[in-house]
XYZ file of C-alpha atoms in Angstrom:
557
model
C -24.912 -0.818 12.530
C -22.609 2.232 12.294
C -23.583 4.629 9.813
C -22.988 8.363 9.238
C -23.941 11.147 6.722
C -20.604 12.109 6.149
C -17.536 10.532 6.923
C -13.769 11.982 6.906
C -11.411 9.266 6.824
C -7.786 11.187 8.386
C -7.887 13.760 11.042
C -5.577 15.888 9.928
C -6.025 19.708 9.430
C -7.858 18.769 6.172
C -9.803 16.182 7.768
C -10.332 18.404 11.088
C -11.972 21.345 8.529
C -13.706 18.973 6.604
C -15.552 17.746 9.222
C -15.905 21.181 11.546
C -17.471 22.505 7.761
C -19.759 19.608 7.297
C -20.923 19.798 10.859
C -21.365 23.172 10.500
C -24.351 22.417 7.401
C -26.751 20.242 10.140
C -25.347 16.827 8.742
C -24.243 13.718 10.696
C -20.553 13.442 10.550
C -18.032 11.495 11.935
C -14.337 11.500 11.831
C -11.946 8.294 11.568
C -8.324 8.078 12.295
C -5.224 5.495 12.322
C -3.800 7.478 15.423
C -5.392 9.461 17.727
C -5.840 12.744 15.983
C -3.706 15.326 17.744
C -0.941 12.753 16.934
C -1.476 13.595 12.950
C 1.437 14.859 11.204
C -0.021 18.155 10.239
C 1.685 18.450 14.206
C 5.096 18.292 12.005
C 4.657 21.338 10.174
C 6.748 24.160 11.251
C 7.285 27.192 9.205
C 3.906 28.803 9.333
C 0.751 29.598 6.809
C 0.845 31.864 4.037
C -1.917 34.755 3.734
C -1.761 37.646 1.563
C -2.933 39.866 4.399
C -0.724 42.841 4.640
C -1.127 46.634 2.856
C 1.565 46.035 0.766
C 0.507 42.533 -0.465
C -2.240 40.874 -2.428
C -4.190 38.036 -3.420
C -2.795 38.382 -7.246
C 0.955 38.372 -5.725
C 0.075 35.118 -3.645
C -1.557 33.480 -6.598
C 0.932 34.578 -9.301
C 3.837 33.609 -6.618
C 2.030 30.261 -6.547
C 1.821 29.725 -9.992
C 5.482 30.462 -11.122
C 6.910 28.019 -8.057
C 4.717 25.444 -9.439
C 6.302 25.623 -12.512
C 3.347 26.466 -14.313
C 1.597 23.310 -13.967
C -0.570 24.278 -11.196
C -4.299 24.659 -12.061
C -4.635 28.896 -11.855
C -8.333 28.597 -11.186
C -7.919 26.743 -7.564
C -4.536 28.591 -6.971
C -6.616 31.916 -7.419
C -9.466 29.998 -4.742
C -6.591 29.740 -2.403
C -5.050 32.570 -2.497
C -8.617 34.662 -2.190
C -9.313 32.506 0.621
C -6.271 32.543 2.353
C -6.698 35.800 4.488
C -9.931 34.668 5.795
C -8.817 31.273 6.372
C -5.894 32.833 8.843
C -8.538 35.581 10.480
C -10.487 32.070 11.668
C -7.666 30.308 12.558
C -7.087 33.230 14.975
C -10.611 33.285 16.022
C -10.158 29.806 16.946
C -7.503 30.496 19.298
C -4.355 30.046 17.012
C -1.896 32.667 19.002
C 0.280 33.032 15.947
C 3.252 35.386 16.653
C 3.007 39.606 16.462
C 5.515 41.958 15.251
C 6.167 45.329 17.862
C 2.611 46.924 16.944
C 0.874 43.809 17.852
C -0.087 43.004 14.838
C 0.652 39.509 13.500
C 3.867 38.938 12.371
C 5.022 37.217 9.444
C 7.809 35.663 8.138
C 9.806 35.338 4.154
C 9.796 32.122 2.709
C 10.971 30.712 -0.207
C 9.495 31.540 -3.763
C 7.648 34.730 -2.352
C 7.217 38.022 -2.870
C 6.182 39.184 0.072
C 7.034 38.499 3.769
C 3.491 36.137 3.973
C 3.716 33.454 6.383
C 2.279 33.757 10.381
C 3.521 31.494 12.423
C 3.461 30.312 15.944
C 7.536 29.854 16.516
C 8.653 26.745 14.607
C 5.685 24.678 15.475
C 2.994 26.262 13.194
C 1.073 23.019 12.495
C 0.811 21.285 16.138
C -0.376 24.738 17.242
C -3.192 24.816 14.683
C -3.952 20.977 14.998
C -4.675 21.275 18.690
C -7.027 24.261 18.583
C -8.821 22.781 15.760
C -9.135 19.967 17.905
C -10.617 21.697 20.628
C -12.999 23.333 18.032
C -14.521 19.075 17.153
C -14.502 18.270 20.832
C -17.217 21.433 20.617
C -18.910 19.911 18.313
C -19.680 16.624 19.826
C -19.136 14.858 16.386
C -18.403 10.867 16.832
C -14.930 10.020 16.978
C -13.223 6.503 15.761
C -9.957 6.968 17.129
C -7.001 4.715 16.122
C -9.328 2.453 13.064
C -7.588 1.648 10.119
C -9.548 1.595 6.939
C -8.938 -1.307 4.607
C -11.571 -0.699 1.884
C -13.949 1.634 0.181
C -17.256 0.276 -0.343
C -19.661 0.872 -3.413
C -23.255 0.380 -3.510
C -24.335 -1.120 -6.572
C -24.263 1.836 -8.824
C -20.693 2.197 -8.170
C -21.253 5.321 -5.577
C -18.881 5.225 -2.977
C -20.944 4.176 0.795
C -18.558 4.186 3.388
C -15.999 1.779 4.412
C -14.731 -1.022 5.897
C -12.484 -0.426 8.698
C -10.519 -2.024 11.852
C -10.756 -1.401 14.720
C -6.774 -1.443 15.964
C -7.588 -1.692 19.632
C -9.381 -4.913 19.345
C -8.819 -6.143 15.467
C -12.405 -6.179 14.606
C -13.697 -5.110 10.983
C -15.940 -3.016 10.602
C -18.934 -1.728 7.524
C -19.247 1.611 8.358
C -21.803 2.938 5.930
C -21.748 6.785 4.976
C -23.360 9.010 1.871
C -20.269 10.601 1.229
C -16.629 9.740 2.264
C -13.890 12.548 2.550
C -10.436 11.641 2.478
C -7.898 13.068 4.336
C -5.188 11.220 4.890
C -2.016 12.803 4.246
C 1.019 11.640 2.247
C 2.769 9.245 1.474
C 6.239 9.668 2.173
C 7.011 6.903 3.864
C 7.436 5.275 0.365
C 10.965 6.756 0.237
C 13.865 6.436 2.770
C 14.799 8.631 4.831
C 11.990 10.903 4.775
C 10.999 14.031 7.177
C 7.176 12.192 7.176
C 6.417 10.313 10.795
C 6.233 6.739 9.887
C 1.988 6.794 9.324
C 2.276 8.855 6.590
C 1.862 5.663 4.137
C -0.911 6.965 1.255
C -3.149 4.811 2.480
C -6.346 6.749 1.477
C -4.916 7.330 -2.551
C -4.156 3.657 -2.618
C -7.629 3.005 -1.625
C -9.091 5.892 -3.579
C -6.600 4.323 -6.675
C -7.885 1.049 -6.503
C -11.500 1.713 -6.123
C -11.013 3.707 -9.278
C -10.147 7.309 -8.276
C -7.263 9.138 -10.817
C -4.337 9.853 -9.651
C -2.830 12.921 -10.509
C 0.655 14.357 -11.366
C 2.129 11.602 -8.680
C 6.067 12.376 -10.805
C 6.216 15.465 -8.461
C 7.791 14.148 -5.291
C 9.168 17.391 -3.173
C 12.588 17.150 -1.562
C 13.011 19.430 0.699
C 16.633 21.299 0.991
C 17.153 20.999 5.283
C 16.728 17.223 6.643
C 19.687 15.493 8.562
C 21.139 12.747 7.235
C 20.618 10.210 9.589
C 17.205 10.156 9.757
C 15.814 12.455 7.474
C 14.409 14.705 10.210
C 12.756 18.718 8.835
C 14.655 21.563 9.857
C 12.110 24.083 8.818
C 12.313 26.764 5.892
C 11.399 28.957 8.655
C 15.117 28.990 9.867
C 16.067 30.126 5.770
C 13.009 32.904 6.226
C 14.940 34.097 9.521
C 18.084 34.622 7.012
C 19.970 31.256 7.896
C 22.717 30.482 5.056
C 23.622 27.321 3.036
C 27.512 26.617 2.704
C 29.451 24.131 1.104
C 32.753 22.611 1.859
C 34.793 25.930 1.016
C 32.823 28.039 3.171
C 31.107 29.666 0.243
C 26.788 30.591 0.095
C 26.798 29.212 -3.225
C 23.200 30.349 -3.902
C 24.409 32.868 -5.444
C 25.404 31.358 -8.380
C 21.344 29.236 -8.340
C 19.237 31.458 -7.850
C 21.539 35.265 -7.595
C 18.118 37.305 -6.450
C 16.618 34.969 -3.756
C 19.524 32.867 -2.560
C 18.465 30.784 -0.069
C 14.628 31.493 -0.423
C 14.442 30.245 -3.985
C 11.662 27.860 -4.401
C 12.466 24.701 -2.634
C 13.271 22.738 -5.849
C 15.835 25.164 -6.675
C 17.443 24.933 -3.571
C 17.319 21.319 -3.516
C 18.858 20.705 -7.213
C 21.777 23.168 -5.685
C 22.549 21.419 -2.605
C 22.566 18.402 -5.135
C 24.737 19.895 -7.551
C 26.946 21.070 -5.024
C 27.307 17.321 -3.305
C 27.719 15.393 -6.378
C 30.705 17.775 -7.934
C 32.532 17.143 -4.327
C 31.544 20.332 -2.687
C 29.976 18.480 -0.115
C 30.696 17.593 3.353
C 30.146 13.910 3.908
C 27.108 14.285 1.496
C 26.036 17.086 2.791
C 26.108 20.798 2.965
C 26.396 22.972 5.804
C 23.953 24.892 7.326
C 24.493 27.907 9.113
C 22.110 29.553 11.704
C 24.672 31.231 13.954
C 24.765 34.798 12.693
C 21.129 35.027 13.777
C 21.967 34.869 17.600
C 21.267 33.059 20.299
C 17.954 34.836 21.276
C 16.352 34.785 17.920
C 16.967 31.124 17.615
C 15.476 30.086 21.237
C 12.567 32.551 20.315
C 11.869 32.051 17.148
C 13.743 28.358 16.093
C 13.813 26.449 19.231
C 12.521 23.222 17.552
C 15.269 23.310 14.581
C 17.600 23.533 17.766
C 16.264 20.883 19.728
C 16.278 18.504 16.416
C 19.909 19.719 15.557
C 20.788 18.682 18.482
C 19.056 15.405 19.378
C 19.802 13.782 16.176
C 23.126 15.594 14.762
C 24.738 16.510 17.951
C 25.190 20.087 16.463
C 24.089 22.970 18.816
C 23.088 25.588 15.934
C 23.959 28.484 18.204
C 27.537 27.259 17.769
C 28.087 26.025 14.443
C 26.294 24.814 11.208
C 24.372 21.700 10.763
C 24.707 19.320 7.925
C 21.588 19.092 5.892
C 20.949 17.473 2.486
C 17.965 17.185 0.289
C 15.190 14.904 1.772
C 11.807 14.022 0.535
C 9.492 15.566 2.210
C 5.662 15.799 0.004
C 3.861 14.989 -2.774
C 1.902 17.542 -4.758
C 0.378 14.637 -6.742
C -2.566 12.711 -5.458
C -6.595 11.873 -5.552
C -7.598 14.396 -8.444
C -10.326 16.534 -7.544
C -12.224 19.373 -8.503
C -11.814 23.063 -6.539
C -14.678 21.543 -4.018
C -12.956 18.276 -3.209
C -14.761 15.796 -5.590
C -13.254 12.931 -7.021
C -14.344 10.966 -9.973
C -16.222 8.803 -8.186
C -19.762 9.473 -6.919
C -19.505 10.048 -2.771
C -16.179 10.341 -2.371
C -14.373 13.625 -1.695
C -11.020 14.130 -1.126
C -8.688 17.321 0.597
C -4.713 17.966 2.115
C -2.025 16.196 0.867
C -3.863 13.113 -0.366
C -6.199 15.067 -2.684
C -4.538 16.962 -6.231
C -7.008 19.946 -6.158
C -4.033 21.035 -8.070
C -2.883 24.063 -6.253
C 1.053 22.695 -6.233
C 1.738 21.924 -9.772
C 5.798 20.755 -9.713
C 6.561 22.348 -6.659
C 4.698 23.692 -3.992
C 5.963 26.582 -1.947
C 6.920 26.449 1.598
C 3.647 27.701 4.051
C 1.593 26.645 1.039
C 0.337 23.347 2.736
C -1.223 24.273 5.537
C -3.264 26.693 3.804
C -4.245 24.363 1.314
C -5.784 21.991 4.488
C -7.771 24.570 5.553
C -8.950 25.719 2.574
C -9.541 23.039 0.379
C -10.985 21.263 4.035
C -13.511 23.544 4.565
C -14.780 22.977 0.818
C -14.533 19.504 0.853
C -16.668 19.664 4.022
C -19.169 21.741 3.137
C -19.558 20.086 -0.602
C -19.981 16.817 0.753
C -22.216 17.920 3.368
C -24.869 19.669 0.292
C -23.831 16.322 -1.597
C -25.895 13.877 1.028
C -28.792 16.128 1.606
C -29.950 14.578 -2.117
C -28.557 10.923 -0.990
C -31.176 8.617 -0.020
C -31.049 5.423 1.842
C -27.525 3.469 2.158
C -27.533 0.499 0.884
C -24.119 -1.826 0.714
C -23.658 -5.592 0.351
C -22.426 -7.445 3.887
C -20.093 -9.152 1.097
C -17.769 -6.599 1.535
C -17.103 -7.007 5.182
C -17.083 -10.861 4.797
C -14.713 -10.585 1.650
C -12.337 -8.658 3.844
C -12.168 -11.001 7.274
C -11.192 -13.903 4.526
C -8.585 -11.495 3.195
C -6.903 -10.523 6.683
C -7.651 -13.945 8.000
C -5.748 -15.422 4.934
C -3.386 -12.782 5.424
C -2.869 -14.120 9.336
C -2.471 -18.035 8.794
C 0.253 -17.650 5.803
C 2.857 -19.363 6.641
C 6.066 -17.919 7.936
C 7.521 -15.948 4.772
C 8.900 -12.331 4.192
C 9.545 -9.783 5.910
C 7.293 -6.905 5.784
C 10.145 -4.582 7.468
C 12.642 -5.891 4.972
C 10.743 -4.822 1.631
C 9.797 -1.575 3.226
C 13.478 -0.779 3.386
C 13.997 -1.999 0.016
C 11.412 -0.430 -1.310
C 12.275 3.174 0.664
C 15.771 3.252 -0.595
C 15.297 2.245 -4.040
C 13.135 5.118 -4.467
C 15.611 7.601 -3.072
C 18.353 6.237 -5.175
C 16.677 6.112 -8.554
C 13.198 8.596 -7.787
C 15.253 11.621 -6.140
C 16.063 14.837 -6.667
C 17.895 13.945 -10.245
C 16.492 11.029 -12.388
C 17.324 9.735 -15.719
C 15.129 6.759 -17.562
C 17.802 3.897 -16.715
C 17.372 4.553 -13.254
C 13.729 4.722 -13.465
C 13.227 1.413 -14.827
C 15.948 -0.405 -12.567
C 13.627 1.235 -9.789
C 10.084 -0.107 -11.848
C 11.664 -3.418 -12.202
C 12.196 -3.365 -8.438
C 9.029 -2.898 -7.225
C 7.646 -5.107 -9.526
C 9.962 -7.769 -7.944
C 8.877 -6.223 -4.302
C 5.227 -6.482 -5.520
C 5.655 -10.213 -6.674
C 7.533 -10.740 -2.791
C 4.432 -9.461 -1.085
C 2.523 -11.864 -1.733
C 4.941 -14.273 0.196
C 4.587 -11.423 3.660
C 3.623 -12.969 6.443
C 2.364 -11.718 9.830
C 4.392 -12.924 12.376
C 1.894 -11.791 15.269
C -1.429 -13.945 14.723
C -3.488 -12.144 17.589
C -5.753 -9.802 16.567
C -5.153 -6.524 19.579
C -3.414 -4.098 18.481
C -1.462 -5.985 16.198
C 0.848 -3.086 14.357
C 2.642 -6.172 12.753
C -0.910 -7.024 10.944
C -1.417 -2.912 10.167
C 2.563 -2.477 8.508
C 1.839 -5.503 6.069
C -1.642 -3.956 5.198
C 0.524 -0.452 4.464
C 3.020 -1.737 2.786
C 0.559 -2.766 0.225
C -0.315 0.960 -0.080
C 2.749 1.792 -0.650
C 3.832 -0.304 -2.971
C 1.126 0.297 -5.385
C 2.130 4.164 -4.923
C 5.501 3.850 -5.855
C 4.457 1.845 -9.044
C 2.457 4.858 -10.079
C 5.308 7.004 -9.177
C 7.724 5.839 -11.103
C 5.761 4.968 -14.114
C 4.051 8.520 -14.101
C 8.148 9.255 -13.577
C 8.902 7.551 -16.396
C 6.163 8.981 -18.524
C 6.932 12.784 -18.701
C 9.995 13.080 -20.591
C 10.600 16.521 -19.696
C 11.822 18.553 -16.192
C 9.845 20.791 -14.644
C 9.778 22.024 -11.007
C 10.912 18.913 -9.108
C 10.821 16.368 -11.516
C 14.371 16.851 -13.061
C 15.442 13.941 -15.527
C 18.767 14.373 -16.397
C 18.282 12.655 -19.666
C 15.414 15.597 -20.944
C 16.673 18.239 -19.056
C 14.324 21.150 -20.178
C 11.348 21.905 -19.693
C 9.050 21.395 -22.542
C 5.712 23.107 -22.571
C 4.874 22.182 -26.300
C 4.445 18.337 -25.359
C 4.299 18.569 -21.417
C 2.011 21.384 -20.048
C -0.088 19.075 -19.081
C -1.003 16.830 -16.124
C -0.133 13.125 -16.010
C -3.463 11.250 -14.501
C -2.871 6.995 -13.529
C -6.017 4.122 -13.507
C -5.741 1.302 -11.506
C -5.598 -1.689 -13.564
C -4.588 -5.099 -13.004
C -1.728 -4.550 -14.757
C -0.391 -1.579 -13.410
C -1.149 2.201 -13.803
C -2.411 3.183 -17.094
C -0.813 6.817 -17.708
C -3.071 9.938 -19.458
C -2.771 13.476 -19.758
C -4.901 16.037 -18.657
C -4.715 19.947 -19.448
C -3.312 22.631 -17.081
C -6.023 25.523 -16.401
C -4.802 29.066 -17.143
C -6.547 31.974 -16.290
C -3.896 34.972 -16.341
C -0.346 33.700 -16.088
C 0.880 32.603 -19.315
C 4.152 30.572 -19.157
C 7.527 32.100 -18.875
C 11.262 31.136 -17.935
C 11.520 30.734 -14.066
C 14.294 32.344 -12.820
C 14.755 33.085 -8.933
């Protein structure tokens, strides 16, 4: 029987601090992951991690910062955690072994980004995340903690009080289903991006744990505010980090002209990324564009800082747009990139639901609001991590014994079994793509409420053609063709409860823009949108936004 104290489901940077925390308290922990963990994509973050740690700077700046990018629907109380927190967070990152960059003094050296006051974000070159994934790696190897690399999770159990007990899970390497029982279950398991196409998310970033969170009967939160970010190549949607706009890269249109200025005067091309986004946009749709694009331009920065500083964004440029940034600009466009939606939770990582805890890009602690700013997201893992960790681990010590019905592994070998001998049907590749560029066209950067219900009717019809997906491989080793079809059922159950929670604020704010309410209304709409599962689709609620300090007030950049 496998059975744990605590278990972290995504070994992420969330997941990674989650468990290193919950180790840390004496419990049993173990860690589960689709891929083998240093292959997560917190390895795809670039930019850096934002801290307010020098003289000059502060906590309140970071916060406040935070707050006004987020368009005021972020939660003040956990953007206050996270910005208090930050400054540590970073000092044990270092301690780790994270060998973030240092300015001339040897101190470390940060970076601008977008939406910031302050020059706030250390980095290690362009590759921020993979260099913080692998040390924290190196930190659970320490620890010893069991490891269930490459399982896929296909249900959260429930004892019979309704207390979430752990899982049941598959093993990829050999197909096998597992019950793996556990007092408390933290979720980490990144986005979801891959329910839109292109996106800059690696193809396993499929919201599998809010799906399962969502149908076990965990509230999703604010799931409207889908990020696009202003620098991905058009043919396949691929980052080119805000760290190159922080270095003092420009965006040009088809004339030659930084038309930034007329978005955002003061900031330019470090306005908050949903500015910069609806600008590009703008820009594109009026025929500024060039081949729906707009052109960016790295080249007054010099060869040496870009190998130093960019060499990823340079690599990328070239491997995928045949553009050698040293030379001339690269055409970019708006691509999506994150959700700030996701599981709610409170400031510690707990869900609605008894056991089960939630942190990263899954969870909604809500820190983001409409938009989160660039270097935010990594902090947020580590952060909100640790305290999902260490409130999970305090959780079990009052848990007694585990006990979970056997039905719920039996229940789910009929359901992949039945899955297995349908006959030859759909195509789970070919609704995937469906499904991926309907939500681009009609869930993007602008949306109105006739393309939002061609796009609802469209998953409904997707929804209805799942059930007709077959699995072409009927073996049972690593058969990826059996894992997509289980995915795509995550996903399409996410972009349902996008597009109605879309569909439900009539209103724009931060980077939900409907062009048919194009203001921002904070009479009717400072509030959160929360969705529960049904059987007949997401029911929509409100919640309230929590203000400490920073009332409202016109966001300009």
């Amino acid at each position: 029987m496998l059975q744990h104290d605590v278990l972290v489901v995504g070994a992420g940077l969330a997941g990674m601090r989650a468990a290193l925390e919950a180790k840390k308290q004496g419990v049993d922990v173990a860690i589960m992951s689709k891929v083998y963990p240093v292959r997560s994509h917190s390895n795809a973050a670039q930019g850096g991690i934002n801290a307010a740690l020098s003289e000059d700077d502060s906590w309140e700046s970071h916060a406040f910062d935070t707050v006004k990018g987020s368009d005021y629907l972020g939660d003040q109380d956990a953007i206050e955690i996270l910005a208090k927190e930050a400054p540590q967070a970073i000092i044990e990152l270092e301690n780790f072994g994270v060998t973030f960059n240092r300015d001339e003094r040897g101190r470390l050296g940060s970076r601008n980004f977008g939406g910031a006051s302050h020059a706030r974000t250390y980095f290690v070159g362009d590759f921020t995340g993979q260099a913080i994934l692998h040390v924290m790696f190196e930190q659970l190897l320490r620890t010893g903690l069991t490891s269930y690399d490459e399982w896929f999770v296909t249900q959260l159990v429930k004892d019979d009080s309704g207390a979430i007990r752990g899982v049941v899970a598959m093993d990829i390497r050999t197909g096998q289903l597992h019950l793996v029982k556990a007092k408390a279950v933290v979720l980490a398991t990144g986005g979801m991006g891959r329910v839109y196409e292109p996106s800059t998310n690696a193809l396993i970033c499929t919201g599998d744990g809010m799906a399962l969170a969502y149908r076990a009967g965990a509230l999703l939160m604010d799931m409207e505010m889908v990020q696009f970010h202003p620098t991905t190549l058009k043919a396949n949607g691929a980052l080119l980090s805000e760290a190159a706009r922080g270095e003092g890269a420009y965006l040009l249109n088809k004339d030659g002209e930084r038309f930034m200025f007329k978005y955002a005067p003061n900031k330019l091309e470090l306005a908050s990324r949903d500015v910069v986004s609806r600008a590009e946009q703008i820009e594109i749709n009026e025929g500024r564009g060039v081949d729906g694009c707009v052109l960016f331009d790295l080249r007054h920065l010099g060869a040496e800082k870009i190998m130093e500083r960019l060499p990823q964004i340079r690599e990328l440029a070239l491997e995928f747009a045949g553009v050698d940034i040293i030379h001339e600009p690269v055409p970019v466009r708006p691509g999506m990139h994150y959700i700030m939606g996701g599981i709610k939770t409170d400031v510690w990582g707990k869900t609605n639901l008894d056991g089960l805890f939630a942190a990263g890009e899954c969870a909604c602690v809500n820190v983001h609001g409409g938009n989160r700013l660039g270097a935010n997201s990594l902090l947020e893992t580590v952060v909100f991590g640790k305290r999902a960790g260490a409130a999970a681990a305090e959780y079990v010590k009052s848990v007694g014994d585990v006990r979970v019905s056997e039905a719920w592994l039996r229940d789910e070998e009929a359901r992949i079994e039945g899955l297995l001998k349908r006959p030859e049907g759909e195509k789970a590749a070919a609704l995937r793509l469906e499904m991926g560029q309907t939500m681009t066209r009609n869930v993007g950067v602008f949306r109105t409420g006739e393309q939002l219900l061609e796009a609802q009717a469209k998953i409904q019809e997707l929804k209805q053609r799942y059930q007709r997906v077959s699995v072409g491989d009927k073996g049972r080793i690593f058969n990826t063709n059996l894992q997509f079809v289980l995915e795509l059922e995550n996903m399409l159950d996410l972009a349902e409860v996008v597009v109605a929670s879309a569909l439900f604020r009539t209103e724009s704010r931060g980077a939900h823009t409907r062009l048919d309410y194009p203001n921002r209304d904070d009479a009717n709409w400072l509030k959160h949108t929360v969705a529960t599962y049904t059987a007949a689709g997401p029911k929509l609620d409100t919640r309230p936004v929590t203000i400490t300090r920073w009332e409202p007030q016109e966001r300009k950049y």
